[in-house]
Amino acid sequence: MPNKILETNSTVPVKKGTGDKPTINKDEMKNAPLHKFFVSALKDIYYAENAILEALEKMQEAATTEELKDAFEDHHLQTQKHVKRLEKVFQLVDEKPEKKECKAIKGIIQEGEEVIKATEDGSATRDVALIIAAQKVEHYEIATYGGLAQLAITMGHDKAADLLERTLQEEEDTDSHLTDIAETSINFDAEQED
Ligand SMILES: [Fe+2]
């Protein structure tokens, strides 16, 4: 069934921590394996968000309908906010924002470029393909932000968790908006094309 919202662990409401963690010093925190993993995952999604900014511009240009062009434009503005929020999260856990190449998002974006080449300019089929490509990006981000928000709570970084959850919510909203666009018209228009 295309374009249905998938239920993943990341959409389950995030559990709040107990809040009774013993305080540890900064060096201990920075050397903990889970902290190192968390920071490495932050660098990965920081790279991904920046790559998505570029990809969204190309997708907006390639889209056929104004509705989809507008959706990509809105998400581009939102993605700029996501980059800023991640910079704040790095700061909250006492780390510097850095990018680490994310092979997964590079592959998903490359697939998006391929569907642009494989579909006709100005067609509804182009938009169908772009929506699915964009939803693959959203699902990657939803999985990442869902996991990171939960980890931030576990490690007692409540402010960072709030920021990650806000972005998670916006990614989920974007995903369902794309489903709406596909199901109200674009899928049907594409079905009529020769
Ligand atoms: Fe994002």
PDB file of N, CA and C in Angstrom, residues 21-112:
ATOM      1  N   LYS A  21      18.891  10.804  38.363  1.00  0.00           N
ATOM      2  CA  LYS A  21      20.229  10.324  38.006  1.00  0.00           C
ATOM      3  C   LYS A  21      21.279  10.959  38.903  1.00  0.00           C
ATOM      4  N   PRO A  22      22.301  10.197  39.301  1.00  0.00           N
ATOM      5  CA  PRO A  22      23.380  10.824  40.054  1.00  0.00           C
ATOM      6  C   PRO A  22      24.153  11.771  39.130  1.00  0.00           C
ATOM      7  N   THR A  23      24.617  12.894  39.633  1.00  0.00           N
ATOM      8  CA  THR A  23      25.356  13.817  38.760  1.00  0.00           C
ATOM      9  C   THR A  23      26.771  13.293  38.539  1.00  0.00           C
ATOM     10  N   ILE A  24      27.218  13.367  37.291  1.00  0.00           N
ATOM     11  CA  ILE A  24      28.575  12.928  36.995  1.00  0.00           C
ATOM     12  C   ILE A  24      29.341  14.109  36.422  1.00  0.00           C
ATOM     13  N   ASN A  25      30.668  14.085  36.540  1.00  0.00           N
ATOM     14  CA  ASN A  25      31.407  15.232  36.021  1.00  0.00           C
ATOM     15  C   ASN A  25      31.534  15.155  34.504  1.00  0.00           C
ATOM     16  N   LYS A  26      31.949  16.314  33.920  1.00  0.00           N
ATOM     17  CA  LYS A  26      31.963  16.465  32.466  1.00  0.00           C
ATOM     18  C   LYS A  26      32.869  15.450  31.769  1.00  0.00           C
ATOM     19  N   ASP A  27      34.058  15.211  32.338  1.00  0.00           N
ATOM     20  CA  ASP A  27      34.990  14.263  31.700  1.00  0.00           C
ATOM     21  C   ASP A  27      34.414  12.857  31.665  1.00  0.00           C
ATOM     22  N   GLU A  28      33.788  12.475  32.778  1.00  0.00           N
ATOM     23  CA  GLU A  28      33.162  11.142  32.825  1.00  0.00           C
ATOM     24  C   GLU A  28      32.090  11.056  31.748  1.00  0.00           C
ATOM     25  N   MET A  29      31.264  12.127  31.652  1.00  0.00           N
ATOM     26  CA  MET A  29      30.174  12.129  30.670  1.00  0.00           C
ATOM     27  C   MET A  29      30.747  11.963  29.258  1.00  0.00           C
ATOM     28  N   LYS A  30      31.799  12.754  28.951  1.00  0.00           N
ATOM     29  CA  LYS A  30      32.340  12.757  27.583  1.00  0.00           C
ATOM     30  C   LYS A  30      33.007  11.446  27.202  1.00  0.00           C
ATOM     31  N   ASN A  31      33.475  10.698  28.188  1.00  0.00           N
ATOM     32  CA  ASN A  31      34.148   9.432  27.887  1.00  0.00           C
ATOM     33  C   ASN A  31      33.197   8.231  27.850  1.00  0.00           C
ATOM     34  N   ALA A  32      31.969   8.448  28.254  1.00  0.00           N
ATOM     35  CA  ALA A  32      31.022   7.319  28.286  1.00  0.00           C
ATOM     36  C   ALA A  32      30.741   6.835  26.862  1.00  0.00           C
ATOM     37  N   PRO A  33      30.742   5.537  26.629  1.00  0.00           N
ATOM     38  CA  PRO A  33      30.488   5.015  25.273  1.00  0.00           C
ATOM     39  C   PRO A  33      29.161   5.492  24.680  1.00  0.00           C
ATOM     40  N   LEU A  34      28.126   5.580  25.529  1.00  0.00           N
ATOM     41  CA  LEU A  34      26.829   5.994  24.998  1.00  0.00           C
ATOM     42  C   LEU A  34      26.860   7.460  24.563  1.00  0.00           C
ATOM     43  N   HIS A  35      27.568   8.306  25.320  1.00  0.00           N
ATOM     44  CA  HIS A  35      27.709   9.716  24.927  1.00  0.00           C
ATOM     45  C   HIS A  35      28.430   9.798  23.575  1.00  0.00           C
ATOM     46  N   LYS A  36      29.491   9.015  23.433  1.00  0.00           N
ATOM     47  CA  LYS A  36      30.256   9.039  22.171  1.00  0.00           C
ATOM     48  C   LYS A  36      29.378   8.588  20.999  1.00  0.00           C
ATOM     49  N   PHE A  37      28.597   7.572  21.246  1.00  0.00           N
ATOM     50  CA  PHE A  37      27.703   7.103  20.180  1.00  0.00           C
ATOM     51  C   PHE A  37      26.674   8.180  19.831  1.00  0.00           C
ATOM     52  N   PHE A  38      26.111   8.817  20.868  1.00  0.00           N
ATOM     53  CA  PHE A  38      25.106   9.863  20.679  1.00  0.00           C
ATOM     54  C   PHE A  38      25.676  11.012  19.835  1.00  0.00           C
ATOM     55  N   VAL A  39      26.885  11.430  20.169  1.00  0.00           N
ATOM     56  CA  VAL A  39      27.507  12.548  19.438  1.00  0.00           C
ATOM     57  C   VAL A  39      27.798  12.139  17.996  1.00  0.00           C
ATOM     58  N   SER A  40      28.234  10.910  17.812  1.00  0.00           N
ATOM     59  CA  SER A  40      28.511  10.431  16.456  1.00  0.00           C
ATOM     60  C   SER A  40      27.213  10.400  15.622  1.00  0.00           C
ATOM     61  N   ALA A  41      26.121   9.992  16.253  1.00  0.00           N
ATOM     62  CA  ALA A  41      24.832   9.972  15.551  1.00  0.00           C
ATOM     63  C   ALA A  41      24.343  11.397  15.264  1.00  0.00           C
ATOM     64  N   LEU A  42      24.647  12.329  16.165  1.00  0.00           N
ATOM     65  CA  LEU A  42      24.294  13.738  15.917  1.00  0.00           C
ATOM     66  C   LEU A  42      25.040  14.275  14.695  1.00  0.00           C
ATOM     67  N   LYS A  43      26.325  13.899  14.585  1.00  0.00           N
ATOM     68  CA  LYS A  43      27.133  14.358  13.439  1.00  0.00           C
ATOM     69  C   LYS A  43      26.590  13.789  12.130  1.00  0.00           C
ATOM     70  N   ASP A  44      26.100  12.579  12.203  1.00  0.00           N
ATOM     71  CA  ASP A  44      25.523  11.912  11.047  1.00  0.00           C
ATOM     72  C   ASP A  44      24.259  12.656  10.568  1.00  0.00           C
ATOM     73  N   ILE A  45      23.362  12.966  11.501  1.00  0.00           N
ATOM     74  CA  ILE A  45      22.109  13.626  11.095  1.00  0.00           C
ATOM     75  C   ILE A  45      22.362  15.099  10.742  1.00  0.00           C
ATOM     76  N   TYR A  46      23.418  15.698  11.321  1.00  0.00           N
ATOM     77  CA  TYR A  46      23.790  17.075  10.978  1.00  0.00           C
ATOM     78  C   TYR A  46      24.263  17.113   9.514  1.00  0.00           C
ATOM     79  N   TYR A  47      25.037  16.128   9.119  1.00  0.00           N
ATOM     80  CA  TYR A  47      25.450  15.992   7.709  1.00  0.00           C
ATOM     81  C   TYR A  47      24.201  15.795   6.840  1.00  0.00           C
ATOM     82  N   ALA A  48      23.324  14.887   7.303  1.00  0.00           N
ATOM     83  CA  ALA A  48      22.131  14.552   6.513  1.00  0.00           C
ATOM     84  C   ALA A  48      21.253  15.782   6.289  1.00  0.00           C
ATOM     85  N   GLU A  49      20.979  16.547   7.349  1.00  0.00           N
ATOM     86  CA  GLU A  49      20.107  17.730   7.211  1.00  0.00           C
ATOM     87  C   GLU A  49      20.693  18.719   6.200  1.00  0.00           C
ATOM     88  N   ASN A  50      22.018  18.902   6.247  1.00  0.00           N
ATOM     89  CA  ASN A  50      22.651  19.823   5.305  1.00  0.00           C
ATOM     90  C   ASN A  50      22.558  19.310   3.862  1.00  0.00           C
ATOM     91  N   ALA A  51      22.693  17.991   3.700  1.00  0.00           N
ATOM     92  CA  ALA A  51      22.571  17.406   2.361  1.00  0.00           C
ATOM     93  C   ALA A  51      21.131  17.537   1.858  1.00  0.00           C
ATOM     94  N   ILE A  52      20.169  17.393   2.781  1.00  0.00           N
ATOM     95  CA  ILE A  52      18.741  17.477   2.423  1.00  0.00           C
ATOM     96  C   ILE A  52      18.393  18.896   1.943  1.00  0.00           C
ATOM     97  N   LEU A  53      19.021  19.907   2.555  1.00  0.00           N
ATOM     98  CA  LEU A  53      18.780  21.295   2.124  1.00  0.00           C
ATOM     99  C   LEU A  53      19.047  21.444   0.626  1.00  0.00           C
ATOM    100  N   GLU A  54      20.178  20.912   0.193  1.00  0.00           N
ATOM    101  CA  GLU A  54      20.536  20.995  -1.234  1.00  0.00           C
ATOM    102  C   GLU A  54      19.571  20.179  -2.097  1.00  0.00           C
ATOM    103  N   ALA A  55      19.264  18.985  -1.620  1.00  0.00           N
ATOM    104  CA  ALA A  55      18.401  18.087  -2.400  1.00  0.00           C
ATOM    105  C   ALA A  55      17.011  18.685  -2.580  1.00  0.00           C
ATOM    106  N   LEU A  56      16.483  19.329  -1.530  1.00  0.00           N
ATOM    107  CA  LEU A  56      15.130  19.886  -1.608  1.00  0.00           C
ATOM    108  C   LEU A  56      15.016  20.968  -2.675  1.00  0.00           C
ATOM    109  N   GLU A  57      16.108  21.727  -2.858  1.00  0.00           N
ATOM    110  CA  GLU A  57      16.083  22.768  -3.901  1.00  0.00           C
ATOM    111  C   GLU A  57      15.910  22.126  -5.282  1.00  0.00           C
ATOM    112  N   LYS A  58      16.659  21.037  -5.510  1.00  0.00           N
ATOM    113  CA  LYS A  58      16.557  20.345  -6.806  1.00  0.00           C
ATOM    114  C   LYS A  58      15.179  19.708  -6.982  1.00  0.00           C
ATOM    115  N   MET A  59      14.638  19.165  -5.882  1.00  0.00           N
ATOM    116  CA  MET A  59      13.335  18.499  -5.962  1.00  0.00           C
ATOM    117  C   MET A  59      12.233  19.513  -6.234  1.00  0.00           C
ATOM    118  N   GLN A  60      12.356  20.691  -5.604  1.00  0.00           N
ATOM    119  CA  GLN A  60      11.369  21.751  -5.827  1.00  0.00           C
ATOM    120  C   GLN A  60      11.371  22.164  -7.307  1.00  0.00           C
ATOM    121  N   GLU A  61      12.569  22.302  -7.842  1.00  0.00           N
ATOM    122  CA  GLU A  61      12.701  22.698  -9.241  1.00  0.00           C
ATOM    123  C   GLU A  61      12.124  21.631 -10.179  1.00  0.00           C
ATOM    124  N   ALA A  62      12.323  20.372  -9.820  1.00  0.00           N
ATOM    125  CA  ALA A  62      11.901  19.268 -10.698  1.00  0.00           C
ATOM    126  C   ALA A  62      10.413  18.949 -10.596  1.00  0.00           C
ATOM    127  N   ALA A  63       9.760  19.375  -9.497  1.00  0.00           N
ATOM    128  CA  ALA A  63       8.356  19.006  -9.278  1.00  0.00           C
ATOM    129  C   ALA A  63       7.452  19.637 -10.330  1.00  0.00           C
ATOM    130  N   THR A  64       6.349  18.962 -10.602  1.00  0.00           N
ATOM    131  CA  THR A  64       5.400  19.437 -11.622  1.00  0.00           C
ATOM    132  C   THR A  64       4.365  20.388 -11.023  1.00  0.00           C
ATOM    133  N   THR A  65       3.686  19.948  -9.955  1.00  0.00           N
ATOM    134  CA  THR A  65       2.573  20.751  -9.431  1.00  0.00           C
ATOM    135  C   THR A  65       3.057  21.810  -8.438  1.00  0.00           C
ATOM    136  N   GLU A  66       2.280  22.914  -8.408  1.00  0.00           N
ATOM    137  CA  GLU A  66       2.586  23.991  -7.450  1.00  0.00           C
ATOM    138  C   GLU A  66       2.486  23.477  -6.016  1.00  0.00           C
ATOM    139  N   GLU A  67       1.513  22.573  -5.798  1.00  0.00           N
ATOM    140  CA  GLU A  67       1.297  22.033  -4.455  1.00  0.00           C
ATOM    141  C   GLU A  67       2.559  21.337  -3.911  1.00  0.00           C
ATOM    142  N   LEU A  68       3.153  20.522  -4.767  1.00  0.00           N
ATOM    143  CA  LEU A  68       4.359  19.807  -4.329  1.00  0.00           C
ATOM    144  C   LEU A  68       5.556  20.753  -4.240  1.00  0.00           C
ATOM    145  N   LYS A  69       5.658  21.693  -5.178  1.00  0.00           N
ATOM    146  CA  LYS A  69       6.737  22.694  -5.112  1.00  0.00           C
ATOM    147  C   LYS A  69       6.651  23.443  -3.776  1.00  0.00           C
ATOM    148  N   ASP A  70       5.416  23.839  -3.400  1.00  0.00           N
ATOM    149  CA  ASP A  70       5.227  24.571  -2.132  1.00  0.00           C
ATOM    150  C   ASP A  70       5.611  23.699  -0.934  1.00  0.00           C
ATOM    151  N   ALA A  71       5.226  22.413  -0.989  1.00  0.00           N
ATOM    152  CA  ALA A  71       5.546  21.508   0.126  1.00  0.00           C
ATOM    153  C   ALA A  71       7.062  21.402   0.291  1.00  0.00           C
ATOM    154  N   PHE A  72       7.786  21.300  -0.826  1.00  0.00           N
ATOM    155  CA  PHE A  72       9.254  21.213  -0.745  1.00  0.00           C
ATOM    156  C   PHE A  72       9.856  22.535  -0.253  1.00  0.00           C
ATOM    157  N   GLU A  73       9.253  23.646  -0.682  1.00  0.00           N
ATOM    158  CA  GLU A  73       9.761  24.947  -0.239  1.00  0.00           C
ATOM    159  C   GLU A  73       9.573  25.104   1.278  1.00  0.00           C
ATOM    160  N   ASP A  74       8.376  24.733   1.762  1.00  0.00           N
ATOM    161  CA  ASP A  74       8.113  24.812   3.205  1.00  0.00           C
ATOM    162  C   ASP A  74       9.079  23.930   3.981  1.00  0.00           C
ATOM    163  N   HIS A  75       9.292  22.714   3.447  1.00  0.00           N
ATOM    164  CA  HIS A  75      10.174  21.802   4.180  1.00  0.00           C
ATOM    165  C   HIS A  75      11.631  22.277   4.148  1.00  0.00           C
ATOM    166  N   HIS A  76      11.992  23.015   3.094  1.00  0.00           N
ATOM    167  CA  HIS A  76      13.334  23.590   3.034  1.00  0.00           C
ATOM    168  C   HIS A  76      13.524  24.589   4.182  1.00  0.00           C
ATOM    169  N   LEU A  77      12.510  25.438   4.395  1.00  0.00           N
ATOM    170  CA  LEU A  77      12.583  26.412   5.500  1.00  0.00           C
ATOM    171  C   LEU A  77      12.670  25.696   6.846  1.00  0.00           C
ATOM    172  N   GLN A  78      11.855  24.636   6.980  1.00  0.00           N
ATOM    173  CA  GLN A  78      11.858  23.852   8.219  1.00  0.00           C
ATOM    174  C   GLN A  78      13.221  23.193   8.449  1.00  0.00           C
ATOM    175  N   THR A  79      13.813  22.698   7.375  1.00  0.00           N
ATOM    176  CA  THR A  79      15.105  22.007   7.480  1.00  0.00           C
ATOM    177  C   THR A  79      16.199  22.973   7.948  1.00  0.00           C
ATOM    178  N   GLN A  80      16.095  24.239   7.523  1.00  0.00           N
ATOM    179  CA  GLN A  80      17.056  25.235   8.026  1.00  0.00           C
ATOM    180  C   GLN A  80      16.938  25.345   9.544  1.00  0.00           C
ATOM    181  N   LYS A  81      15.692  25.271  10.038  1.00  0.00           N
ATOM    182  CA  LYS A  81      15.471  25.298  11.502  1.00  0.00           C
ATOM    183  C   LYS A  81      16.052  24.036  12.156  1.00  0.00           C
ATOM    184  N   HIS A  82      15.909  22.899  11.482  1.00  0.00           N
ATOM    185  CA  HIS A  82      16.423  21.642  12.048  1.00  0.00           C
ATOM    186  C   HIS A  82      17.943  21.692  12.204  1.00  0.00           C
ATOM    187  N   VAL A  83      18.610  22.325  11.226  1.00  0.00           N
ATOM    188  CA  VAL A  83      20.072  22.472  11.306  1.00  0.00           C
ATOM    189  C   VAL A  83      20.431  23.320  12.530  1.00  0.00           C
ATOM    190  N   LYS A  84      19.715  24.440  12.714  1.00  0.00           N
ATOM    191  CA  LYS A  84      19.978  25.333  13.863  1.00  0.00           C
ATOM    192  C   LYS A  84      19.723  24.603  15.179  1.00  0.00           C
ATOM    193  N   ARG A  85      18.632  23.826  15.229  1.00  0.00           N
ATOM    194  CA  ARG A  85      18.312  23.084  16.461  1.00  0.00           C
ATOM    195  C   ARG A  85      19.411  22.088  16.791  1.00  0.00           C
ATOM    196  N   LEU A  86      19.932  21.413  15.753  1.00  0.00           N
ATOM    197  CA  LEU A  86      21.016  20.444  16.001  1.00  0.00           C
ATOM    198  C   LEU A  86      22.246  21.161  16.559  1.00  0.00           C
ATOM    199  N   GLU A  87      22.527  22.362  16.048  1.00  0.00           N
ATOM    200  CA  GLU A  87      23.677  23.115  16.569  1.00  0.00           C
ATOM    201  C   GLU A  87      23.479  23.413  18.051  1.00  0.00           C
ATOM    202  N   LYS A  88      22.236  23.709  18.418  1.00  0.00           N
ATOM    203  CA  LYS A  88      21.905  23.955  19.828  1.00  0.00           C
ATOM    204  C   LYS A  88      22.073  22.661  20.655  1.00  0.00           C
ATOM    205  N   VAL A  89      21.676  21.530  20.091  1.00  0.00           N
ATOM    206  CA  VAL A  89      21.813  20.246  20.797  1.00  0.00           C
ATOM    207  C   VAL A  89      23.294  19.940  21.050  1.00  0.00           C
ATOM    208  N   PHE A  90      24.148  20.157  20.027  1.00  0.00           N
ATOM    209  CA  PHE A  90      25.598  19.954  20.225  1.00  0.00           C
ATOM    210  C   PHE A  90      26.073  20.802  21.410  1.00  0.00           C
ATOM    211  N   GLN A  91      25.628  22.053  21.420  1.00  0.00           N
ATOM    212  CA  GLN A  91      26.037  22.986  22.481  1.00  0.00           C
ATOM    213  C   GLN A  91      25.560  22.490  23.852  1.00  0.00           C
ATOM    214  N   LEU A  92      24.341  21.998  23.913  1.00  0.00           N
ATOM    215  CA  LEU A  92      23.768  21.535  25.193  1.00  0.00           C
ATOM    216  C   LEU A  92      24.512  20.320  25.765  1.00  0.00           C
ATOM    217  N   VAL A  93      25.134  19.518  24.889  1.00  0.00           N
ATOM    218  CA  VAL A  93      25.889  18.366  25.401  1.00  0.00           C
ATOM    219  C   VAL A  93      27.397  18.651  25.361  1.00  0.00           C
ATOM    220  N   ASP A  94      27.703  19.954  25.265  1.00  0.00           N
ATOM    221  CA  ASP A  94      29.082  20.414  25.356  1.00  0.00           C
ATOM    222  C   ASP A  94      29.978  19.846  24.245  1.00  0.00           C
ATOM    223  N   GLU A  95      29.456  19.855  23.032  1.00  0.00           N
ATOM    224  CA  GLU A  95      30.231  19.383  21.871  1.00  0.00           C
ATOM    225  C   GLU A  95      30.118  20.418  20.755  1.00  0.00           C
ATOM    226  N   LYS A  96      31.045  20.340  19.798  1.00  0.00           N
ATOM    227  CA  LYS A  96      31.010  21.269  18.658  1.00  0.00           C
ATOM    228  C   LYS A  96      30.268  20.623  17.482  1.00  0.00           C
ATOM    229  N   PRO A  97      29.452  21.431  16.761  1.00  0.00           N
ATOM    230  CA  PRO A  97      28.756  20.864  15.598  1.00  0.00           C
ATOM    231  C   PRO A  97      29.765  20.436  14.528  1.00  0.00           C
ATOM    232  N   GLU A  98      29.672  19.213  14.124  1.00  0.00           N
ATOM    233  CA  GLU A  98      30.540  18.686  13.062  1.00  0.00           C
ATOM    234  C   GLU A  98      29.718  17.741  12.202  1.00  0.00           C
ATOM    235  N   LYS A  99      30.107  17.645  10.915  1.00  0.00           N
ATOM    236  CA  LYS A  99      29.385  16.717  10.027  1.00  0.00           C
ATOM    237  C   LYS A  99      30.191  15.439   9.860  1.00  0.00           C
ATOM    238  N   LYS A 100      29.470  14.321   9.839  1.00  0.00           N
ATOM    239  CA  LYS A 100      30.111  13.046   9.515  1.00  0.00           C
ATOM    240  C   LYS A 100      29.334  12.447   8.347  1.00  0.00           C
ATOM    241  N   GLU A 101      30.034  12.099   7.292  1.00  0.00           N
ATOM    242  CA  GLU A 101      29.341  11.625   6.088  1.00  0.00           C
ATOM    243  C   GLU A 101      28.339  10.513   6.412  1.00  0.00           C
ATOM    244  N   CYS A 102      27.115  10.720   5.938  1.00  0.00           N
ATOM    245  CA  CYS A 102      26.056   9.737   6.179  1.00  0.00           C
ATOM    246  C   CYS A 102      25.760   9.043   4.846  1.00  0.00           C
ATOM    247  N   LYS A 103      26.233   7.818   4.735  1.00  0.00           N
ATOM    248  CA  LYS A 103      26.102   7.092   3.450  1.00  0.00           C
ATOM    249  C   LYS A 103      24.643   6.793   3.129  1.00  0.00           C
ATOM    250  N   ALA A 104      23.860   6.564   4.181  1.00  0.00           N
ATOM    251  CA  ALA A 104      22.448   6.226   3.971  1.00  0.00           C
ATOM    252  C   ALA A 104      21.725   7.375   3.271  1.00  0.00           C
ATOM    253  N   ILE A 105      21.893   8.597   3.776  1.00  0.00           N
ATOM    254  CA  ILE A 105      21.143   9.716   3.191  1.00  0.00           C
ATOM    255  C   ILE A 105      21.686  10.032   1.792  1.00  0.00           C
ATOM    256  N   LYS A 106      23.003   9.844   1.607  1.00  0.00           N
ATOM    257  CA  LYS A 106      23.581  10.063   0.265  1.00  0.00           C
ATOM    258  C   LYS A 106      22.908   9.129  -0.742  1.00  0.00           C
ATOM    259  N   GLY A 107      22.704   7.877  -0.334  1.00  0.00           N
ATOM    260  CA  GLY A 107      22.066   6.893  -1.211  1.00  0.00           C
ATOM    261  C   GLY A 107      20.619   7.238  -1.496  1.00  0.00           C
ATOM    262  N   ILE A 108      19.906   7.659  -0.466  1.00  0.00           N
ATOM    263  CA  ILE A 108      18.481   7.998  -0.645  1.00  0.00           C
ATOM    264  C   ILE A 108      18.347   9.220  -1.572  1.00  0.00           C
ATOM    265  N   ILE A 109      19.236  10.204  -1.365  1.00  0.00           N
ATOM    266  CA  ILE A 109      19.195  11.412  -2.208  1.00  0.00           C
ATOM    267  C   ILE A 109      19.554  11.058  -3.661  1.00  0.00           C
ATOM    268  N   GLN A 110      20.513  10.168  -3.815  1.00  0.00           N
ATOM    269  CA  GLN A 110      20.910   9.742  -5.166  1.00  0.00           C
ATOM    270  C   GLN A 110      19.741   9.051  -5.888  1.00  0.00           C
ATOM    271  N   GLU A 111      18.994   8.259  -5.135  1.00  0.00           N
ATOM    272  CA  GLU A 111      17.804   7.626  -5.723  1.00  0.00           C
ATOM    273  C   GLU A 111      16.819   8.689  -6.201  1.00  0.00           C
ATOM    274  N   GLY A 112      16.690   9.766  -5.421  1.00  0.00           N
ATOM    275  CA  GLY A 112      15.807  10.877  -5.785  1.00  0.00           C
ATOM    276  C   GLY A 112      16.248  11.504  -7.108  1.00  0.00           C
TER     277      GLY A 112
END
